[in-house]
């Protein structure tokens, strides 16, 4: 039913007749209004904090699960236990036992350092379960091998060219075999393993790395390029240097002048970053040097020149050029066809 103006007037007059509210009542109303305002403000701030906290948690979780992060915290490195009786055990493939280090966790990196006594280092793995063990000595030398408890002597033999007397360190990590099978197509370096480790907690698991050294005599070693057959590295300290020159491995022949006539000389060729084979001509004689196998330590040899010489020729090829069969200019040029120069080399000539 619609109300008329007189109805509203009667209501207003009736309310007015009750009198004006007391000042105490008005103060109470004002206090309640101020308290309500404070409560609403606090609730609003809490809501903002809750929303921000939820968003932060999502961002953190997304970053933690992302396999493509550019910046990673270094994975912790566990300390292994050296097996004292291992050097008394039997050799492998002509190499003698040097060191065994035992580890007690999967999904955690360790380090295995050994000083080779010969031109080769061989490693074998022992595991208490079905694991995959990955190793890296430097960028580009990454690899992995399966390991299981069914082989008490160890399995997954790997052999590396090394410089006798120079310590070598392997970064090693073991993971459950099923994890490796799920990720093997995307793991090609220890950096890939680091990304995996950042999202997976370590877990118990016993495994070890065994190291052997010497001159490998197994068939698996025949595919490796053997370093120069020198029982001891010839020293150059104290000798007068007649020349030093560096260049890029591009297959071109260069003449290196000497500061004085060289008759009895000691030479050192060092190759890094992909430079592989040096062809050195001295006094009508040519020597092919596999400088890649010795890496930064260099290959050192003595060269006598009947009548002496005041210059040496050298040409260095990158690994991509392949095996050198002919040492003439035309043969080297043929090897370099379609091959880009790569790596750096240094030749040093000393008087003996």
C-alpha positions as a Markdown table, in Angstrom:
| # | Residue | x | y | z |
|---|---|---|---|---|
| 1 | Unk | 0.0 | 0.0 | 0.0 |
| 2 | Unk | 1.4 | 3.4 | -0.9 |
| 3 | Unk | 2.2 | 5.9 | 1.9 |
| 4 | Unk | 1.0 | 9.5 | 1.8 |
| 5 | Unk | 2.9 | 12.6 | 2.9 |
| 6 | Unk | 0.8 | 12.9 | 6.1 |
| 7 | Unk | 1.8 | 9.4 | 7.2 |
| 8 | Unk | 5.5 | 10.4 | 7.0 |
| 9 | Unk | 4.8 | 13.6 | 8.8 |
| 10 | Unk | 3.1 | 11.7 | 11.7 |
| 11 | Unk | 6.1 | 9.4 | 12.1 |
| 12 | Unk | 8.6 | 12.3 | 12.1 |
| 13 | Unk | 6.6 | 14.2 | 14.8 |
| 14 | Unk | 6.3 | 11.1 | 16.9 |
| 15 | Unk | 10.1 | 10.5 | 16.8 |
| 16 | Unk | 10.8 | 14.2 | 17.6 |
| 17 | Unk | 8.6 | 14.1 | 20.6 |
| 18 | Unk | 10.9 | 11.5 | 22.2 |
| 19 | Unk | 13.6 | 14.2 | 22.6 |
| 20 | Unk | 17.2 | 14.8 | 21.4 |
| 21 | Unk | 19.6 | 12.0 | 22.1 |
| 22 | Unk | 22.0 | 12.6 | 25.0 |
| 23 | Unk | 25.6 | 13.7 | 24.3 |
| 24 | Unk | 26.8 | 10.4 | 25.9 |
| 25 | Unk | 24.9 | 8.4 | 23.3 |
| 26 | Unk | 26.4 | 10.4 | 20.4 |
| 27 | Unk | 29.9 | 9.9 | 21.8 |
| 28 | Unk | 29.3 | 6.2 | 21.9 |
| 29 | Unk | 28.2 | 6.1 | 18.3 |
| 30 | Unk | 31.2 | 8.0 | 17.3 |
| 31 | Unk | 33.5 | 5.6 | 19.1 |
| 32 | Unk | 31.8 | 2.6 | 17.5 |
| 33 | Unk | 32.2 | 4.2 | 14.0 |
| 34 | Unk | 36.0 | 4.8 | 14.6 |
| 35 | Unk | 36.5 | 1.3 | 15.9 |
| 36 | Unk | 34.7 | -0.1 | 12.9 |
| 37 | Unk | 36.9 | 1.9 | 10.6 |
| 38 | Unk | 40.0 | 0.6 | 12.2 |
| 39 | Unk | 38.8 | -3.0 | 12.0 |
| 40 | Unk | 37.9 | -2.7 | 8.3 |
| 41 | Unk | 41.4 | -1.1 | 7.6 |
| 42 | Unk | 43.2 | -4.0 | 9.4 |
| 43 | Unk | 41.1 | -6.6 | 7.5 |
| 44 | Unk | 41.9 | -4.9 | 4.2 |
| 45 | Unk | 45.7 | -4.9 | 5.0 |
| 46 | Unk | 45.6 | -8.6 | 6.0 |
| 47 | Unk | 43.8 | -9.4 | 2.8 |
| 48 | Unk | 46.6 | -7.7 | 0.8 |
| 49 | Unk | 49.3 | -9.6 | 2.7 |
| 50 | Unk | 47.5 | -12.9 | 2.1 |
| 51 | Unk | 47.2 | -12.3 | -1.6 |
| 52 | Unk | 50.9 | -11.2 | -1.9 |
| 53 | Unk | 52.0 | -14.2 | 0.1 |
| 54 | Unk | 50.1 | -16.6 | -2.2 |
| 55 | Unk | 51.6 | -15.0 | -5.3 |
| 56 | Unk | 55.1 | -15.2 | -3.8 |
| 57 | Unk | 54.7 | -18.9 | -3.1 |
| 58 | Unk | 53.6 | -19.5 | -6.7 |
| 59 | Unk | 56.6 | -17.6 | -8.1 |
| 60 | Unk | 59.0 | -19.5 | -5.9 |
| 61 | Unk | 57.5 | -22.8 | -6.8 |
| 62 | Unk | 57.6 | -22.1 | -10.5 |
| 63 | Unk | 61.2 | -21.0 | -10.4 |
| 64 | Unk | 62.2 | -24.1 | -8.4 |
| 65 | Unk | 60.6 | -26.4 | -10.9 |
| 66 | Unk | 61.8 | -24.7 | -14.0 |
| 67 | Unk | 64.6 | -26.7 | -15.8 |
| 68 | Unk | 65.7 | -23.7 | -17.8 |
| 69 | Unk | 67.0 | -21.4 | -15.1 |
| 70 | Unk | 70.1 | -19.5 | -16.1 |
| 71 | Unk | 71.4 | -18.9 | -12.6 |
| 72 | Unk | 71.7 | -21.8 | -10.2 |
| 73 | Unk | 73.1 | -22.1 | -6.7 |
| 74 | Unk | 76.1 | -24.4 | -6.8 |
| 75 | Unk | 75.2 | -28.0 | -5.8 |
| 76 | Unk | 76.8 | -29.0 | -2.5 |
| 77 | Unk | 79.8 | -31.3 | -2.8 |
| 78 | Unk | 79.9 | -34.3 | -0.5 |
| 79 | Unk | 83.2 | -35.7 | 0.9 |
| 80 | Unk | 84.0 | -39.3 | -0.1 |
| 81 | Unk | 85.9 | -41.9 | 2.0 |
| 82 | Unk | 89.1 | -43.3 | 0.5 |
| 83 | Unk | 89.4 | -47.1 | 0.6 |
| 84 | Unk | 92.9 | -47.7 | 2.1 |
| 85 | Unk | 93.3 | -51.3 | 0.8 |
| 86 | Unk | 92.4 | -50.6 | -2.8 |
| 87 | Unk | 96.0 | -50.0 | -4.0 |
| 88 | Unk | 96.7 | -53.6 | -3.1 |
| 89 | Unk | 94.0 | -55.0 | -5.4 |
| 90 | Unk | 94.5 | -56.4 | -8.9 |
| 91 | Unk | 95.1 | -54.1 | -11.9 |
| 92 | Unk | 92.8 | -53.7 | -14.9 |
| 93 | Unk | 93.7 | -53.6 | -18.6 |
| 94 | Unk | 97.4 | -53.3 | -17.9 |
| 95 | Unk | 96.9 | -50.4 | -15.5 |
| 96 | Unk | 97.6 | -50.5 | -11.8 |
| 97 | Unk | 95.1 | -49.6 | -9.0 |
| 98 | Unk | 95.6 | -46.1 | -7.6 |
| 99 | Unk | 92.6 | -45.0 | -5.6 |
| 100 | Unk | 89.0 | -45.8 | -4.7 |
| 101 | Unk | 86.6 | -43.2 | -3.1 |
| 102 | Unk | 83.3 | -44.3 | -1.6 |
| 103 | Unk | 80.2 | -42.1 | -1.5 |
| 104 | Unk | 77.0 | -42.6 | 0.5 |
| 105 | Unk | 74.4 | -40.4 | -1.3 |
| 106 | Unk | 72.6 | -40.2 | -4.6 |
| 107 | Unk | 71.7 | -36.9 | -6.2 |
| 108 | Unk | 74.7 | -35.2 | -4.6 |
| 109 | Unk | 78.0 | -34.3 | -6.3 |
| 110 | Unk | 81.3 | -35.5 | -5.2 |
| 111 | Unk | 84.9 | -35.1 | -6.4 |
| 112 | Unk | 87.4 | -37.8 | -7.3 |
| 113 | Unk | 91.1 | -36.6 | -7.6 |
| 114 | Unk | 93.9 | -38.9 | -8.6 |
| 115 | Unk | 97.5 | -38.4 | -9.8 |
| 116 | Unk | 98.2 | -40.6 | -12.8 |
| 117 | Unk | 101.4 | -42.6 | -13.0 |
| 118 | Unk | 101.2 | -43.4 | -16.7 |
| 119 | Unk | 99.7 | -42.0 | -19.9 |
| 120 | Unk | 96.2 | -43.3 | -19.2 |
| 121 | Unk | 93.6 | -43.2 | -16.4 |
| 122 | Unk | 91.0 | -45.9 | -16.2 |
| 123 | Unk | 87.9 | -45.6 | -14.0 |
| 124 | Unk | 85.5 | -48.3 | -12.9 |
| 125 | Unk | 82.3 | -47.9 | -10.8 |
| 126 | Unk | 80.8 | -50.0 | -8.0 |
| 127 | Unk | 77.2 | -49.5 | -6.9 |
| 128 | Unk | 74.8 | -51.0 | -4.3 |
| 129 | Unk | 71.8 | -50.6 | -6.6 |
| 130 | Unk | 70.9 | -49.8 | -10.2 |
| 131 | Unk | 72.4 | -46.3 | -10.6 |
| 132 | Unk | 73.8 | -44.1 | -13.4 |
| 133 | Unk | 77.0 | -42.3 | -12.6 |
| 134 | Unk | 78.0 | -39.2 | -14.5 |
| 135 | Unk | 81.5 | -37.7 | -14.6 |
| 136 | Unk | 83.1 | -34.6 | -15.9 |
| 137 | Unk | 86.8 | -33.5 | -15.8 |
| 138 | Unk | 86.4 | -30.3 | -17.8 |
| 139 | Unk | 83.8 | -28.8 | -20.2 |
| 140 | Unk | 83.3 | -31.1 | -23.1 |
| 141 | Unk | 84.4 | -34.3 | -21.3 |
| 142 | Unk | 81.0 | -35.2 | -19.8 |
| 143 | Unk | 79.8 | -38.8 | -19.8 |
| 144 | Unk | 77.9 | -41.4 | -17.8 |
| 145 | Unk | 77.9 | -45.1 | -17.2 |
| 146 | Unk | 75.4 | -47.6 | -15.8 |
| 147 | Unk | 76.3 | -49.3 | -12.5 |
| 148 | Unk | 74.7 | -52.2 | -10.6 |
| 149 | Unk | 75.3 | -54.4 | -7.7 |
| 150 | Unk | 75.6 | -57.5 | -9.9 |
| 151 | Unk | 79.3 | -56.8 | -10.7 |
| 152 | Unk | 81.5 | -56.9 | -7.6 |
| 153 | Unk | 84.6 | -55.9 | -9.6 |
| 154 | Unk | 82.8 | -52.8 | -10.8 |
| 155 | Unk | 81.6 | -51.9 | -14.3 |
| 156 | Unk | 81.4 | -49.1 | -16.9 |
| 157 | Unk | 85.1 | -48.8 | -17.6 |
| 158 | Unk | 86.2 | -45.4 | -19.0 |
| 159 | Unk | 89.7 | -44.6 | -20.2 |
| 160 | Unk | 91.2 | -41.1 | -20.6 |
| 161 | Unk | 94.5 | -39.8 | -22.0 |
| 162 | Unk | 96.3 | -37.9 | -19.3 |
| 163 | Unk | 99.7 | -36.4 | -18.4 |
| 164 | Unk | 101.7 | -38.5 | -16.0 |
| 165 | Unk | 102.3 | -36.8 | -12.6 |
| 166 | Unk | 99.6 | -34.1 | -13.2 |
| 167 | Unk | 96.6 | -34.5 | -10.8 |
| 168 | Unk | 93.2 | -34.8 | -12.5 |
| 169 | Unk | 89.8 | -34.2 | -10.8 |
| 170 | Unk | 86.5 | -35.7 | -11.8 |
| 171 | Unk | 83.2 | -34.2 | -10.7 |
| 172 | Unk | 81.0 | -37.2 | -10.1 |
| 173 | Unk | 77.3 | -37.8 | -9.3 |
| 174 | Unk | 75.1 | -40.9 | -9.1 |
| 175 | Unk | 71.4 | -40.9 | -9.7 |
| 176 | Unk | 68.7 | -43.6 | -9.7 |
| 177 | Unk | 68.6 | -45.3 | -13.0 |
| 178 | Unk | 64.9 | -44.4 | -13.5 |
| 179 | Unk | 65.8 | -40.7 | -13.2 |
| 180 | Unk | 68.5 | -41.1 | -15.8 |
| 181 | Unk | 66.1 | -42.9 | -18.2 |
| 182 | Unk | 63.6 | -40.0 | -17.9 |
| 183 | Unk | 66.1 | -37.3 | -18.5 |
| 184 | Unk | 68.9 | -38.8 | -20.6 |
| 185 | Unk | 67.9 | -36.9 | -23.8 |
| 186 | Unk | 68.3 | -33.5 | -22.1 |
| 187 | Unk | 71.5 | -34.2 | -20.0 |
| 188 | Unk | 74.7 | -33.3 | -22.0 |
| 189 | Unk | 76.8 | -31.5 | -19.3 |
| 190 | Unk | 77.3 | -31.2 | -15.6 |
| 191 | Unk | 75.3 | -27.9 | -15.8 |
| 192 | Unk | 72.2 | -30.0 | -16.8 |
| 193 | Unk | 72.8 | -32.2 | -13.9 |
| 194 | Unk | 73.0 | -29.2 | -11.6 |
| 195 | Unk | 69.5 | -28.1 | -12.8 |
| 196 | Unk | 68.2 | -31.6 | -12.0 |
| 197 | Unk | 69.9 | -31.6 | -8.5 |
| 198 | Unk | 68.4 | -28.2 | -7.6 |
| 199 | Unk | 64.9 | -29.7 | -7.7 |
| 200 | Unk | 65.7 | -33.2 | -6.2 |
| 201 | Unk | 66.8 | -33.9 | -2.6 |
| 202 | Unk | 69.7 | -36.2 | -2.0 |
| 203 | Unk | 68.9 | -39.8 | -1.0 |
| 204 | Unk | 70.9 | -42.7 | 0.5 |
| 205 | Unk | 72.8 | -44.9 | -1.8 |
| 206 | Unk | 76.3 | -46.4 | -1.7 |
| 207 | Unk | 78.6 | -46.2 | -4.7 |
| 208 | Unk | 82.3 | -45.7 | -5.4 |
| 209 | Unk | 84.7 | -44.7 | -8.2 |
| 210 | Unk | 88.0 | -46.7 | -8.7 |
| 211 | Unk | 91.0 | -45.2 | -10.5 |
| 212 | Unk | 93.7 | -47.1 | -12.4 |
| 213 | Unk | 96.7 | -45.7 | -14.3 |
| 214 | Unk | 99.5 | -47.0 | -16.5 |
| 215 | Unk | 99.7 | -47.9 | -20.2 |
| 216 | Unk | 96.4 | -49.4 | -21.2 |
| 217 | Unk | 96.6 | -52.7 | -23.2 |
| 218 | Unk | 92.9 | -53.4 | -23.7 |
| 219 | Unk | 91.1 | -53.2 | -27.1 |
| 220 | Unk | 89.1 | -50.2 | -25.9 |
| 221 | Unk | 92.3 | -48.1 | -25.7 |
| 222 | Unk | 93.3 | -48.6 | -29.3 |
| 223 | Unk | 90.8 | -45.9 | -30.4 |
| 224 | Unk | 92.5 | -43.4 | -28.2 |
| 225 | Unk | 95.4 | -41.3 | -29.3 |
| 226 | Unk | 98.4 | -42.2 | -27.2 |
| 227 | Unk | 100.6 | -39.4 | -25.9 |
| 228 | Unk | 104.3 | -39.3 | -26.8 |
| 229 | Unk | 106.2 | -42.2 | -25.4 |
| 230 | Unk | 108.4 | -40.4 | -22.9 |
| 231 | Unk | 109.2 | -41.8 | -19.5 |
| 232 | Unk | 109.9 | -38.4 | -18.1 |
| 233 | Unk | 109.0 | -34.9 | -19.3 |
| 234 | Unk | 112.1 | -33.1 | -20.6 |
| 235 | Unk | 112.7 | -29.9 | -18.6 |
| 236 | Unk | 113.2 | -26.5 | -20.3 |
| 237 | Unk | 114.0 | -24.5 | -17.2 |
| 238 | Unk | 117.5 | -22.9 | -17.4 |
| 239 | Unk | 117.8 | -23.3 | -21.2 |
| 240 | Unk | 118.4 | -20.4 | -23.5 |
| 241 | Unk | 115.2 | -19.8 | -25.5 |
| 242 | Unk | 115.9 | -19.2 | -29.2 |
| 243 | Unk | 112.3 | -18.5 | -30.2 |
| 244 | Unk | 108.7 | -18.5 | -29.1 |
| 245 | Unk | 105.7 | -18.1 | -31.5 |
| 246 | Unk | 101.9 | -18.6 | -31.2 |
| 247 | Unk | 99.1 | -18.9 | -33.7 |
| 248 | Unk | 95.8 | -20.4 | -34.7 |
| 249 | Unk | 95.5 | -24.0 | -35.9 |
| 250 | Unk | 94.7 | -23.3 | -39.6 |
| 251 | Unk | 97.0 | -25.7 | -41.4 |
| 252 | Unk | 99.2 | -23.0 | -42.9 |
| 253 | Unk | 103.0 | -23.4 | -42.8 |
| 254 | Unk | 104.9 | -20.7 | -41.0 |
| 255 | Unk | 108.7 | -20.1 | -40.8 |
| 256 | Unk | 109.9 | -19.3 | -37.2 |
| 257 | Unk | 113.2 | -17.5 | -37.1 |
| 258 | Unk | 115.7 | -18.3 | -34.3 |
| 259 | Unk | 117.6 | -15.7 | -32.3 |
| 260 | Unk | 120.8 | -17.7 | -32.9 |
| 261 | Unk | 121.9 | -20.7 | -35.0 |
| 262 | Unk | 120.3 | -23.9 | -33.6 |
| 263 | Unk | 122.2 | -27.2 | -33.8 |
| 264 | Unk | 121.2 | -29.1 | -30.7 |
| 265 | Unk | 117.7 | -27.9 | -29.7 |
| 266 | Unk | 114.9 | -28.8 | -27.4 |
| 267 | Unk | 111.4 | -27.9 | -28.6 |
| 268 | Unk | 108.0 | -27.7 | -26.9 |
| 269 | Unk | 104.6 | -27.5 | -28.7 |
| 270 | Unk | 101.5 | -26.7 | -26.7 |
| 271 | Unk | 98.0 | -27.0 | -28.2 |
| 272 | Unk | 94.7 | -25.9 | -26.6 |
| 273 | Unk | 91.0 | -25.4 | -27.4 |
| 274 | Unk | 90.9 | -27.7 | -30.4 |
| 275 | Unk | 94.4 | -27.4 | -31.9 |
| 276 | Unk | 95.4 | -31.1 | -32.4 |
| 277 | Unk | 98.4 | -31.9 | -34.7 |
| 278 | Unk | 101.6 | -30.0 | -35.4 |
| 279 | Unk | 103.9 | -30.7 | -38.4 |
| 280 | Unk | 107.4 | -29.4 | -37.6 |
| 281 | Unk | 110.1 | -29.2 | -40.2 |
| 282 | Unk | 113.7 | -28.7 | -39.1 |
| 283 | Unk | 116.9 | -29.1 | -41.3 |
| 284 | Unk | 115.1 | -31.1 | -43.9 |
| 285 | Unk | 113.4 | -33.5 | -41.4 |
| 286 | Unk | 109.7 | -33.5 | -40.6 |
| 287 | Unk | 108.1 | -34.5 | -37.3 |
| 288 | Unk | 104.3 | -35.0 | -36.7 |
| 289 | Unk | 103.4 | -34.1 | -33.1 |
| 290 | Unk | 100.1 | -35.1 | -31.5 |
| 291 | Unk | 100.0 | -32.0 | -29.3 |
| 292 | Unk | 96.3 | -32.3 | -28.4 |
| 293 | Unk | 96.8 | -35.3 | -26.1 |
| 294 | Unk | 99.3 | -33.4 | -23.9 |
| 295 | Unk | 97.0 | -30.3 | -23.7 |
| 296 | Unk | 98.5 | -27.4 | -21.8 |
| 297 | Unk | 101.5 | -29.4 | -20.5 |
| 298 | Unk | 102.9 | -29.5 | -24.1 |
| 299 | Unk | 104.9 | -32.1 | -26.0 |
| 300 | Unk | 108.7 | -31.7 | -25.5 |
| 301 | Unk | 111.4 | -33.4 | -27.6 |
| 302 | Unk | 115.1 | -33.0 | -28.6 |
| 303 | Unk | 116.0 | -32.2 | -32.1 |
| 304 | Unk | 119.6 | -32.2 | -33.5 |
| 305 | Unk | 120.2 | -30.4 | -36.8 |
| 306 | Unk | 123.4 | -31.3 | -38.6 |
| 307 | Unk | 125.2 | -28.0 | -39.5 |
| 308 | Unk | 122.6 | -26.0 | -37.5 |
| 309 | Unk | 119.6 | -23.9 | -38.7 |
| 310 | Unk | 118.4 | -20.4 | -38.2 |
| 311 | Unk | 114.7 | -21.1 | -38.7 |
| 312 | Unk | 112.0 | -23.8 | -38.2 |
| 313 | Unk | 108.7 | -24.4 | -40.1 |
| 314 | Unk | 105.5 | -25.4 | -38.4 |
| 315 | Unk | 101.9 | -26.0 | -39.4 |
| 316 | Unk | 99.2 | -26.9 | -36.9 |
| 317 | Unk | 95.8 | -28.4 | -37.8 |
| 318 | Unk | 92.6 | -28.5 | -35.7 |
| 319 | Unk | 91.1 | -31.8 | -34.6 |
| 320 | Unk | 88.3 | -31.5 | -37.2 |
| 321 | Unk | 90.9 | -31.9 | -40.0 |
| 322 | Unk | 91.3 | -35.6 | -39.1 |
| 323 | Unk | 94.3 | -37.9 | -39.1 |
| 324 | Unk | 97.5 | -36.6 | -40.8 |
| 325 | Unk | 98.9 | -39.1 | -43.3 |
| 326 | Unk | 100.8 | -36.7 | -45.6 |
| 327 | Unk | 102.9 | -33.8 | -44.4 |
| 328 | Unk | 103.4 | -31.9 | -47.7 |
| 329 | Unk | 101.8 | -28.5 | -48.3 |
| 330 | Unk | 99.2 | -30.0 | -50.7 |
| 331 | Unk | 98.3 | -32.8 | -48.3 |
| 332 | Unk | 97.7 | -30.4 | -45.4 |
| 333 | Unk | 95.7 | -28.0 | -47.6 |
| 334 | Unk | 93.5 | -31.0 | -48.6 |
| 335 | Unk | 92.8 | -31.8 | -45.0 |
| 336 | Unk | 91.7 | -28.2 | -44.3 |
| 337 | Unk | 89.1 | -28.2 | -47.1 |
| 338 | Unk | 85.8 | -27.2 | -45.5 |
| 339 | Unk | 87.4 | -27.1 | -42.0 |
| 340 | Unk | 87.4 | -23.9 | -40.0 |
| 341 | Unk | 90.6 | -22.8 | -38.1 |
| 342 | Unk | 90.3 | -23.6 | -34.4 |
| 343 | Unk | 92.4 | -23.6 | -31.2 |
| 344 | Unk | 95.7 | -22.0 | -30.3 |
| 345 | Unk | 99.2 | -23.4 | -30.4 |
| 346 | Unk | 102.6 | -22.2 | -29.1 |
| 347 | Unk | 106.1 | -23.4 | -30.3 |
| 348 | Unk | 109.1 | -22.8 | -28.1 |
| 349 | Unk | 112.7 | -23.6 | -29.2 |
| 350 | Unk | 115.6 | -23.8 | -26.7 |
| 351 | Unk | 119.3 | -24.4 | -27.2 |
| 352 | Unk | 120.7 | -27.4 | -25.3 |
